[in-house]
XYZ file of C-alpha atoms in Angstrom:
50
model
C 0.026 -0.014 0.001
C 1.255 3.502 -0.944
C 1.920 5.994 1.964
C 1.039 9.574 1.419
C 2.324 12.357 3.753
C 0.545 15.701 4.055
C 2.033 18.631 5.768
C -0.641 21.175 6.800
C 0.248 24.586 8.162
C -2.241 26.814 9.906
C -2.180 30.392 11.133
C -4.092 30.764 14.173
C -6.683 28.294 15.386
C -8.735 26.950 12.537
C -12.500 27.087 13.109
C -14.656 26.033 10.451
C -17.893 27.159 12.303
C -16.859 30.831 11.499
C -17.406 30.069 7.746
C -20.898 30.653 6.203
C -22.908 27.774 5.551
C -22.144 27.861 1.723
C -18.390 28.102 2.463
C -18.592 25.240 4.842
C -20.329 23.179 2.300
C -17.704 24.040 -0.344
C -14.958 23.229 2.122
C -16.343 19.799 2.980
C -17.294 19.047 -0.874
C -13.525 19.806 -1.521
C -12.158 17.900 1.309
C -14.326 14.685 0.301
C -13.391 15.074 -3.349
C -9.726 14.946 -2.415
C -10.015 12.001 -0.245
C -11.769 10.096 -2.771
C -9.290 11.148 -5.348
C -6.391 9.926 -3.063
C -8.264 6.647 -2.280
C -8.870 6.044 -6.120
C -5.161 6.590 -6.967
C -4.050 4.226 -4.108
C -6.408 1.617 -5.474
C -5.211 2.101 -9.127
C -1.745 1.812 -7.965
C -2.512 -1.358 -5.964
C -4.167 -2.977 -8.971
C -1.181 -2.377 -11.340
C 1.390 -3.602 -9.017
C -0.518 -7.008 -8.697
C-alpha cells in the first residue's frame, strides 16, 4: 500500500464554524473529493502492482 504524507500549516486556530454555510459546504465537498481522489489513486496503484 502506498503511503502519503501531507503537511498542513495553519495560522491561528482553525474554526470551520466561522465560515458561512455555503463556505462550509464548499470546504467539505473539496475535502471529500480530494479524499476520494487519493483513495482511487491508491487503488489504481495497487491494481497495477499485482
